Amino acid sequence: MVVDARGYSCPMPVVMVQKEVKRSAPASLEVLVDNQCSVENVTRFGTSCGYQVSVAPEGRDFRLSLSK
């Protein structure tokens, strides 16, 4: 599952991830964002939900991998 939150400013990326976690409770989730604030906030949210979060830069964007 991939949540593409590029082009959205906080708090929307966190809200999008929160909705997906609530809807399907995935064991793993990929999130695409395009700013450092979203990286920090999605990482904080993922960690609080029990996910391990890794971040990989992809050009001007970031790919966050959340896994339980």
PDB file of N, CA, C and O in Angstrom:
ATOM      1  N   MET A   1       0.847  -1.175   0.000  1.00  0.00           N
ATOM      2  CA  MET A   1       0.000   0.000   0.000  1.00  0.00           C
ATOM      3  C   MET A   1       0.888   1.233   0.000  1.00  0.00           C
ATOM      4  O   MET A   1       1.855   1.296   0.747  1.00  0.00           O
ATOM      5  N   VAL A   2       0.564   2.205  -0.844  1.00  0.00           N
ATOM      6  CA  VAL A   2       1.328   3.452  -0.937  1.00  0.00           C
ATOM      7  C   VAL A   2       0.379   4.629  -0.732  1.00  0.00           C
ATOM      8  O   VAL A   2      -0.678   4.705  -1.356  1.00  0.00           O
ATOM      9  N   VAL A   3       0.766   5.535   0.150  1.00  0.00           N
ATOM     10  CA  VAL A   3       0.045   6.787   0.336  1.00  0.00           C
ATOM     11  C   VAL A   3       0.911   7.881  -0.287  1.00  0.00           C
ATOM     12  O   VAL A   3       2.040   8.105   0.146  1.00  0.00           O
ATOM     13  N   ASP A   4       0.406   8.516  -1.334  1.00  0.00           N
ATOM     14  CA  ASP A   4       1.140   9.589  -2.008  1.00  0.00           C
ATOM     15  C   ASP A   4       0.663  10.920  -1.447  1.00  0.00           C
ATOM     16  O   ASP A   4      -0.393  11.416  -1.813  1.00  0.00           O
ATOM     17  N   ALA A   5       1.462  11.491  -0.546  1.00  0.00           N
ATOM     18  CA  ALA A   5       1.095  12.747   0.104  1.00  0.00           C
ATOM     19  C   ALA A   5       1.940  13.905  -0.416  1.00  0.00           C
ATOM     20  O   ALA A   5       2.010  14.954   0.225  1.00  0.00           O
ATOM     21  N   ARG A   6       2.580  13.708  -1.567  1.00  0.00           N
ATOM     22  CA  ARG A   6       3.370  14.799  -2.149  1.00  0.00           C
ATOM     23  C   ARG A   6       2.431  15.929  -2.556  1.00  0.00           C
ATOM     24  O   ARG A   6       1.336  15.696  -3.049  1.00  0.00           O
ATOM     25  N   GLY A   7       2.881  17.153  -2.323  1.00  0.00           N
ATOM     26  CA  GLY A   7       2.070  18.309  -2.670  1.00  0.00           C
ATOM     27  C   GLY A   7       1.160  18.777  -1.544  1.00  0.00           C
ATOM     28  O   GLY A   7       0.508  19.802  -1.671  1.00  0.00           O
ATOM     29  N   TYR A   8       1.118  18.033  -0.454  1.00  0.00           N
ATOM     30  CA  TYR A   8       0.291  18.414   0.692  1.00  0.00           C
ATOM     31  C   TYR A   8       1.187  18.923   1.813  1.00  0.00           C
ATOM     32  O   TYR A   8       2.257  18.373   2.054  1.00  0.00           O
ATOM     33  N   SER A   9       0.731  19.956   2.506  1.00  0.00           N
ATOM     34  CA  SER A   9       1.476  20.444   3.658  1.00  0.00           C
ATOM     35  C   SER A   9       0.835  19.880   4.926  1.00  0.00           C
ATOM     36  O   SER A   9      -0.306  19.440   4.914  1.00  0.00           O
ATOM     37  N   CYS A  10       1.603  19.880   5.991  1.00  0.00           N
ATOM     38  CA  CYS A  10       1.105  19.345   7.255  1.00  0.00           C
ATOM     39  C   CYS A  10      -0.078  20.173   7.717  1.00  0.00           C
ATOM     40  O   CYS A  10      -0.086  21.376   7.511  1.00  0.00           O
ATOM     41  N   PRO A  11      -1.071  19.509   8.279  1.00  0.00           N
ATOM     42  CA  PRO A  11      -1.055  18.135   8.786  1.00  0.00           C
ATOM     43  C   PRO A  11      -1.620  17.093   7.819  1.00  0.00           C
ATOM     44  O   PRO A  11      -1.806  15.946   8.207  1.00  0.00           O
ATOM     45  N   MET A  12      -1.913  17.451   6.571  1.00  0.00           N
ATOM     46  CA  MET A  12      -2.586  16.513   5.658  1.00  0.00           C
ATOM     47  C   MET A  12      -1.868  15.180   5.457  1.00  0.00           C
ATOM     48  O   MET A  12      -2.527  14.139   5.466  1.00  0.00           O
ATOM     49  N   PRO A  13      -0.531  15.141   5.276  1.00  0.00           N
ATOM     50  CA  PRO A  13       0.107  13.823   5.115  1.00  0.00           C
ATOM     51  C   PRO A  13      -0.146  12.897   6.313  1.00  0.00           C
ATOM     52  O   PRO A  13      -0.413  11.708   6.129  1.00  0.00           O
ATOM     53  N   VAL A  14      -0.102  13.445   7.522  1.00  0.00           N
ATOM     54  CA  VAL A  14      -0.364  12.628   8.714  1.00  0.00           C
ATOM     55  C   VAL A  14      -1.820  12.168   8.717  1.00  0.00           C
ATOM     56  O   VAL A  14      -2.110  11.005   9.018  1.00  0.00           O
ATOM     57  N   VAL A  15      -2.735  13.056   8.343  1.00  0.00           N
ATOM     58  CA  VAL A  15      -4.160  12.699   8.302  1.00  0.00           C
ATOM     59  C   VAL A  15      -4.389  11.582   7.274  1.00  0.00           C
ATOM     60  O   VAL A  15      -5.137  10.623   7.540  1.00  0.00           O
ATOM     61  N   MET A  16      -3.729  11.671   6.121  1.00  0.00           N
ATOM     62  CA  MET A  16      -3.876  10.643   5.082  1.00  0.00           C
ATOM     63  C   MET A  16      -3.360   9.290   5.578  1.00  0.00           C
ATOM     64  O   MET A  16      -3.991   8.250   5.353  1.00  0.00           O
ATOM     65  N   VAL A  17      -2.218   9.290   6.255  1.00  0.00           N
ATOM     66  CA  VAL A  17      -1.656   8.050   6.795  1.00  0.00           C
ATOM     67  C   VAL A  17      -2.551   7.527   7.912  1.00  0.00           C
ATOM     68  O   VAL A  17      -2.840   6.324   7.980  1.00  0.00           O
ATOM     69  N   GLN A  18      -3.025   8.412   8.759  1.00  0.00           N
ATOM     70  CA  GLN A  18      -3.909   8.018   9.867  1.00  0.00           C
ATOM     71  C   GLN A  18      -5.169   7.338   9.339  1.00  0.00           C
ATOM     72  O   GLN A  18      -5.592   6.299   9.867  1.00  0.00           O
ATOM     73  N   LYS A  19      -5.758   7.884   8.284  1.00  0.00           N
ATOM     74  CA  LYS A  19      -6.962   7.281   7.701  1.00  0.00           C
ATOM     75  C   LYS A  19      -6.673   5.888   7.153  1.00  0.00           C
ATOM     76  O   LYS A  19      -7.469   4.966   7.325  1.00  0.00           O
ATOM     77  N   GLU A  20      -5.539   5.718   6.490  1.00  0.00           N
ATOM     78  CA  GLU A  20      -5.192   4.410   5.933  1.00  0.00           C
ATOM     79  C   GLU A  20      -4.932   3.395   7.035  1.00  0.00           C
ATOM     80  O   GLU A  20      -5.356   2.241   6.953  1.00  0.00           O
ATOM     81  N   VAL A  21      -4.232   3.801   8.090  1.00  0.00           N
ATOM     82  CA  VAL A  21      -3.962   2.898   9.216  1.00  0.00           C
ATOM     83  C   VAL A  21      -5.278   2.491   9.873  1.00  0.00           C
ATOM     84  O   VAL A  21      -5.489   1.311  10.189  1.00  0.00           O
ATOM     85  N   LYS A  22      -6.177   3.449  10.055  1.00  0.00           N
ATOM     86  CA  LYS A  22      -7.470   3.153  10.680  1.00  0.00           C
ATOM     87  C   LYS A  22      -8.325   2.254   9.782  1.00  0.00           C
ATOM     88  O   LYS A  22      -9.012   1.361  10.242  1.00  0.00           O
ATOM     89  N   ARG A  23      -8.256   2.486   8.463  1.00  0.00           N
ATOM     90  CA  ARG A  23      -9.088   1.747   7.517  1.00  0.00           C
ATOM     91  C   ARG A  23      -8.642   0.299   7.362  1.00  0.00           C
ATOM     92  O   ARG A  23      -9.444  -0.611   7.390  1.00  0.00           O
ATOM     93  N   SER A  24      -7.327   0.077   7.217  1.00  0.00           N
ATOM     94  CA  SER A  24      -6.887  -1.284   6.876  1.00  0.00           C
ATOM     95  C   SER A  24      -5.836  -1.879   7.811  1.00  0.00           C
ATOM     96  O   SER A  24      -5.457  -3.034   7.631  1.00  0.00           O
ATOM     97  N   ALA A  25      -5.366  -1.111   8.782  1.00  0.00           N
ATOM     98  CA  ALA A  25      -4.354  -1.598   9.730  1.00  0.00           C
ATOM     99  C   ALA A  25      -3.264  -2.412   9.037  1.00  0.00           C
ATOM    100  O   ALA A  25      -3.029  -3.570   9.370  1.00  0.00           O
ATOM    101  N   PRO A  26      -2.567  -1.817   8.053  1.00  0.00           N
ATOM    102  CA  PRO A  26      -1.572  -2.578   7.294  1.00  0.00           C
ATOM    103  C   PRO A  26      -0.345  -2.941   8.138  1.00  0.00           C
ATOM    104  O   PRO A  26       0.030  -2.202   9.044  1.00  0.00           O
ATOM    105  N   ALA A  27       0.257  -4.085   7.816  1.00  0.00           N
ATOM    106  CA  ALA A  27       1.500  -4.483   8.477  1.00  0.00           C
ATOM    107  C   ALA A  27       2.664  -3.642   7.960  1.00  0.00           C
ATOM    108  O   ALA A  27       3.656  -3.437   8.659  1.00  0.00           O
ATOM    109  N   SER A  28       2.527  -3.154   6.721  1.00  0.00           N
ATOM    110  CA  SER A  28       3.538  -2.263   6.166  1.00  0.00           C
ATOM    111  C   SER A  28       2.853  -1.242   5.267  1.00  0.00           C
ATOM    112  O   SER A  28       1.784  -1.494   4.721  1.00  0.00           O
ATOM    113  N   LEU A  29       3.508  -0.095   5.148  1.00  0.00           N
ATOM    114  CA  LEU A  29       2.927   1.015   4.408  1.00  0.00           C
ATOM    115  C   LEU A  29       4.053   1.886   3.880  1.00  0.00           C
ATOM    116  O   LEU A  29       5.023   2.144   4.596  1.00  0.00           O
ATOM    117  N   GLU A  30       3.946   2.314   2.627  1.00  0.00           N
ATOM    118  CA  GLU A  30       4.896   3.241   2.031  1.00  0.00           C
ATOM    119  C   GLU A  30       4.215   4.602   1.941  1.00  0.00           C
ATOM    120  O   GLU A  30       3.042   4.692   1.559  1.00  0.00           O
ATOM    121  N   VAL A  31       4.953   5.645   2.287  1.00  0.00           N
ATOM    122  CA  VAL A  31       4.404   7.000   2.232  1.00  0.00           C
ATOM    123  C   VAL A  31       5.368   7.888   1.452  1.00  0.00           C
ATOM    124  O   VAL A  31       6.566   7.903   1.752  1.00  0.00           O
ATOM    125  N   LEU A  32       4.852   8.601   0.459  1.00  0.00           N
ATOM    126  CA  LEU A  32       5.653   9.544  -0.310  1.00  0.00           C
ATOM    127  C   LEU A  32       5.306  10.953   0.130  1.00  0.00           C
ATOM    128  O   LEU A  32       4.135  11.328   0.150  1.00  0.00           O
ATOM    129  N   VAL A  33       6.328  11.726   0.515  1.00  0.00           N
ATOM    130  CA  VAL A  33       6.136  13.126   0.902  1.00  0.00           C
ATOM    131  C   VAL A  33       7.218  13.968   0.239  1.00  0.00           C
ATOM    132  O   VAL A  33       8.212  13.436  -0.264  1.00  0.00           O
ATOM    133  N   ASP A  34       7.021  15.289   0.262  1.00  0.00           N
ATOM    134  CA  ASP A  34       7.978  16.157  -0.425  1.00  0.00           C
ATOM    135  C   ASP A  34       8.537  17.269   0.452  1.00  0.00           C
ATOM    136  O   ASP A  34       9.084  18.244  -0.058  1.00  0.00           O
ATOM    137  N   ASN A  35       8.422  17.124   1.777  1.00  0.00           N
ATOM    138  CA  ASN A  35       9.011  18.143   2.654  1.00  0.00           C
ATOM    139  C   ASN A  35       9.422  17.526   3.988  1.00  0.00           C
ATOM    140  O   ASN A  35       8.870  16.523   4.426  1.00  0.00           O
ATOM    141  N   GLN A  36      10.414  18.150   4.608  1.00  0.00           N
ATOM    142  CA  GLN A  36      10.999  17.623   5.836  1.00  0.00           C
ATOM    143  C   GLN A  36      10.008  17.627   6.993  1.00  0.00           C
ATOM    144  O   GLN A  36      10.008  16.708   7.819  1.00  0.00           O
ATOM    145  N   CYS A  37       9.145  18.612   7.053  1.00  0.00           N
ATOM    146  CA  CYS A  37       8.139  18.672   8.124  1.00  0.00           C
ATOM    147  C   CYS A  37       7.252  17.429   8.085  1.00  0.00           C
ATOM    148  O   CYS A  37       6.974  16.814   9.121  1.00  0.00           O
ATOM    149  N   SER A  38       6.832  17.032   6.885  1.00  0.00           N
ATOM    150  CA  SER A  38       5.995  15.832   6.749  1.00  0.00           C
ATOM    151  C   SER A  38       6.762  14.582   7.141  1.00  0.00           C
ATOM    152  O   SER A  38       6.202  13.674   7.757  1.00  0.00           O
ATOM    153  N   VAL A  39       8.053  14.525   6.781  1.00  0.00           N
ATOM    154  CA  VAL A  39       8.885  13.378   7.182  1.00  0.00           C
ATOM    155  C   VAL A  39       8.865  13.242   8.698  1.00  0.00           C
ATOM    156  O   VAL A  39       8.616  12.158   9.235  1.00  0.00           O
ATOM    157  N   GLU A  40       9.100  14.338   9.393  1.00  0.00           N
ATOM    158  CA  GLU A  40       9.162  14.300  10.860  1.00  0.00           C
ATOM    159  C   GLU A  40       7.809  13.944  11.473  1.00  0.00           C
ATOM    160  O   GLU A  40       7.739  13.116  12.389  1.00  0.00           O
ATOM    161  N   ASN A  41       6.744  14.530  10.957  1.00  0.00           N
ATOM    162  CA  ASN A  41       5.421  14.289  11.543  1.00  0.00           C
ATOM    163  C   ASN A  41       4.892  12.889  11.249  1.00  0.00           C
ATOM    164  O   ASN A  41       4.306  12.245  12.122  1.00  0.00           O
ATOM    165  N   VAL A  42       5.085  12.389  10.022  1.00  0.00           N
ATOM    166  CA  VAL A  42       4.647  11.026   9.700  1.00  0.00           C
ATOM    167  C   VAL A  42       5.486  10.014  10.479  1.00  0.00           C
ATOM    168  O   VAL A  42       4.968   9.012  10.968  1.00  0.00           O
ATOM    169  N   THR A  43       6.788  10.296  10.633  1.00  0.00           N
ATOM    170  CA  THR A  43       7.652   9.413  11.430  1.00  0.00           C
ATOM    171  C   THR A  43       7.155   9.349  12.871  1.00  0.00           C
ATOM    172  O   THR A  43       7.026   8.263  13.448  1.00  0.00           O
ATOM    173  N   ARG A  44       6.844  10.491  13.435  1.00  0.00           N
ATOM    174  CA  ARG A  44       6.342  10.549  14.820  1.00  0.00           C
ATOM    175  C   ARG A  44       5.036   9.776  14.947  1.00  0.00           C
ATOM    176  O   ARG A  44       4.853   8.987  15.882  1.00  0.00           O
ATOM    177  N   PHE A  45       4.125   9.975  13.997  1.00  0.00           N
ATOM    178  CA  PHE A  45       2.843   9.270  14.041  1.00  0.00           C
ATOM    179  C   PHE A  45       3.053   7.762  13.903  1.00  0.00           C
ATOM    180  O   PHE A  45       2.481   6.973  14.662  1.00  0.00           O
ATOM    181  N   GLY A  46       3.859   7.346  12.930  1.00  0.00           N
ATOM    182  CA  GLY A  46       4.105   5.915  12.717  1.00  0.00           C
ATOM    183  C   GLY A  46       4.692   5.249  13.951  1.00  0.00           C
ATOM    184  O   GLY A  46       4.263   4.167  14.356  1.00  0.00           O
ATOM    185  N   THR A  47       5.660   5.910  14.550  1.00  0.00           N
ATOM    186  CA  THR A  47       6.293   5.369  15.756  1.00  0.00           C
ATOM    187  C   THR A  47       5.275   5.238  16.891  1.00  0.00           C
ATOM    188  O   THR A  47       5.254   4.230  17.598  1.00  0.00           O
ATOM    189  N   SER A  48       4.400   6.233  17.020  1.00  0.00           N
ATOM    190  CA  SER A  48       3.404   6.181  18.094  1.00  0.00           C
ATOM    191  C   SER A  48       2.390   5.062  17.880  1.00  0.00           C
ATOM    192  O   SER A  48       1.754   4.609  18.828  1.00  0.00           O
ATOM    193  N   CYS A  49       2.250   4.610  16.630  1.00  0.00           N
ATOM    194  CA  CYS A  49       1.328   3.506  16.311  1.00  0.00           C
ATOM    195  C   CYS A  49       2.031   2.152  16.301  1.00  0.00           C
ATOM    196  O   CYS A  49       1.432   1.147  15.915  1.00  0.00           O
ATOM    197  N   GLY A  50       3.302   2.126  16.692  1.00  0.00           N
ATOM    198  CA  GLY A  50       4.020   0.857  16.789  1.00  0.00           C
ATOM    199  C   GLY A  50       4.746   0.435  15.524  1.00  0.00           C
ATOM    200  O   GLY A  50       5.183  -0.708  15.424  1.00  0.00           O
ATOM    201  N   TYR A  51       4.885   1.330  14.562  1.00  0.00           N
ATOM    202  CA  TYR A  51       5.610   1.014  13.330  1.00  0.00           C
ATOM    203  C   TYR A  51       7.078   1.389  13.475  1.00  0.00           C
ATOM    204  O   TYR A  51       7.421   2.341  14.172  1.00  0.00           O
ATOM    205  N   GLN A  52       7.928   0.626  12.801  1.00  0.00           N
ATOM    206  CA  GLN A  52       9.310   1.029  12.615  1.00  0.00           C
ATOM    207  C   GLN A  52       9.323   1.836  11.323  1.00  0.00           C
ATOM    208  O   GLN A  52       8.714   1.429  10.330  1.00  0.00           O
ATOM    209  N   VAL A  53      10.004   2.977  11.345  1.00  0.00           N
ATOM    210  CA  VAL A  53       9.975   3.881  10.200  1.00  0.00           C
ATOM    211  C   VAL A  53      11.378   4.077   9.658  1.00  0.00           C
ATOM    212  O   VAL A  53      12.305   4.369  10.410  1.00  0.00           O
ATOM    213  N   SER A  54      11.528   3.895   8.350  1.00  0.00           N
ATOM    214  CA  SER A  54      12.792   4.230   7.693  1.00  0.00           C
ATOM    215  C   SER A  54      12.495   5.246   6.603  1.00  0.00           C
ATOM    216  O   SER A  54      11.423   5.247   6.003  1.00  0.00           O
ATOM    217  N   VAL A  55      13.472   6.129   6.378  1.00  0.00           N
ATOM    218  CA  VAL A  55      13.310   7.221   5.413  1.00  0.00           C
ATOM    219  C   VAL A  55      14.384   7.114   4.355  1.00  0.00           C
ATOM    220  O   VAL A  55      15.561   6.943   4.679  1.00  0.00           O
ATOM    221  N   ALA A  56      13.980   7.217   3.087  1.00  0.00           N
ATOM    222  CA  ALA A  56      14.926   7.198   1.976  1.00  0.00           C
ATOM    223  C   ALA A  56      14.628   8.388   1.066  1.00  0.00           C
ATOM    224  O   ALA A  56      13.504   8.534   0.592  1.00  0.00           O
ATOM    225  N   PRO A  57      15.632   9.252   0.837  1.00  0.00           N
ATOM    226  CA  PRO A  57      15.422  10.345  -0.102  1.00  0.00           C
ATOM    227  C   PRO A  57      15.272   9.798  -1.521  1.00  0.00           C
ATOM    228  O   PRO A  57      15.932   8.824  -1.890  1.00  0.00           O
ATOM    229  N   GLU A  58      14.369  10.392  -2.290  1.00  0.00           N
ATOM    230  CA  GLU A  58      14.184  10.030  -3.699  1.00  0.00           C
ATOM    231  C   GLU A  58      14.116  11.320  -4.498  1.00  0.00           C
ATOM    232  O   GLU A  58      13.035  11.881  -4.679  1.00  0.00           O
ATOM    233  N   GLY A  59      15.268  11.791  -4.935  1.00  0.00           N
ATOM    234  CA  GLY A  59      15.311  13.081  -5.615  1.00  0.00           C
ATOM    235  C   GLY A  59      14.938  14.176  -4.636  1.00  0.00           C
ATOM    236  O   GLY A  59      15.545  14.310  -3.578  1.00  0.00           O
ATOM    237  N   ARG A  60      13.891  14.932  -4.978  1.00  0.00           N
ATOM    238  CA  ARG A  60      13.427  15.998  -4.082  1.00  0.00           C
ATOM    239  C   ARG A  60      12.364  15.497  -3.119  1.00  0.00           C
ATOM    240  O   ARG A  60      11.877  16.254  -2.288  1.00  0.00           O
ATOM    241  N   ASP A  61      11.983  14.237  -3.219  1.00  0.00           N
ATOM    242  CA  ASP A  61      10.949  13.651  -2.375  1.00  0.00           C
ATOM    243  C   ASP A  61      11.571  12.682  -1.369  1.00  0.00           C
ATOM    244  O   ASP A  61      12.764  12.427  -1.373  1.00  0.00           O
ATOM    245  N   PHE A  62      10.725  12.158  -0.508  1.00  0.00           N
ATOM    246  CA  PHE A  62      11.135  11.169   0.497  1.00  0.00           C
ATOM    247  C   PHE A  62      10.155  10.013   0.484  1.00  0.00           C
ATOM    248  O   PHE A  62       8.959  10.201   0.324  1.00  0.00           O
ATOM    249  N   ARG A  63      10.688   8.796   0.652  1.00  0.00           N
ATOM    250  CA  ARG A  63       9.864   7.597   0.790  1.00  0.00           C
ATOM    251  C   ARG A  63      10.032   7.088   2.215  1.00  0.00           C
ATOM    252  O   ARG A  63      11.137   6.745   2.642  1.00  0.00           O
ATOM    253  N   LEU A  64       8.923   7.051   2.940  1.00  0.00           N
ATOM    254  CA  LEU A  64       8.938   6.518   4.293  1.00  0.00           C
ATOM    255  C   LEU A  64       8.350   5.114   4.243  1.00  0.00           C
ATOM    256  O   LEU A  64       7.299   4.899   3.650  1.00  0.00           O
ATOM    257  N   SER A  65       9.050   4.173   4.832  1.00  0.00           N
ATOM    258  CA  SER A  65       8.583   2.795   4.908  1.00  0.00           C
ATOM    259  C   SER A  65       8.222   2.506   6.359  1.00  0.00           C
ATOM    260  O   SER A  65       9.080   2.572   7.241  1.00  0.00           O
ATOM    261  N   LEU A  66       6.956   2.237   6.581  1.00  0.00           N
ATOM    262  CA  LEU A  66       6.464   1.900   7.916  1.00  0.00           C
ATOM    263  C   LEU A  66       6.216   0.404   7.959  1.00  0.00           C
ATOM    264  O   LEU A  66       5.562  -0.148   7.066  1.00  0.00           O
ATOM    265  N   SER A  67       6.734  -0.257   8.980  1.00  0.00           N
ATOM    266  CA  SER A  67       6.502  -1.702   9.107  1.00  0.00           C
ATOM    267  C   SER A  67       6.391  -2.077  10.576  1.00  0.00           C
ATOM    268  O   SER A  67       6.967  -1.453  11.440  1.00  0.00           O
ATOM    269  N   LYS A  68       5.596  -3.125  10.818  1.00  0.00           N
ATOM    270  CA  LYS A  68       5.407  -3.620  12.187  1.00  0.00           C
ATOM    271  C   LYS A  68       6.278  -4.819  12.400  1.00  0.00           C
ATOM    272  O   LYS A  68       6.651  -5.494  11.505  1.00  0.00           O
TER     273      LYS A  68
END
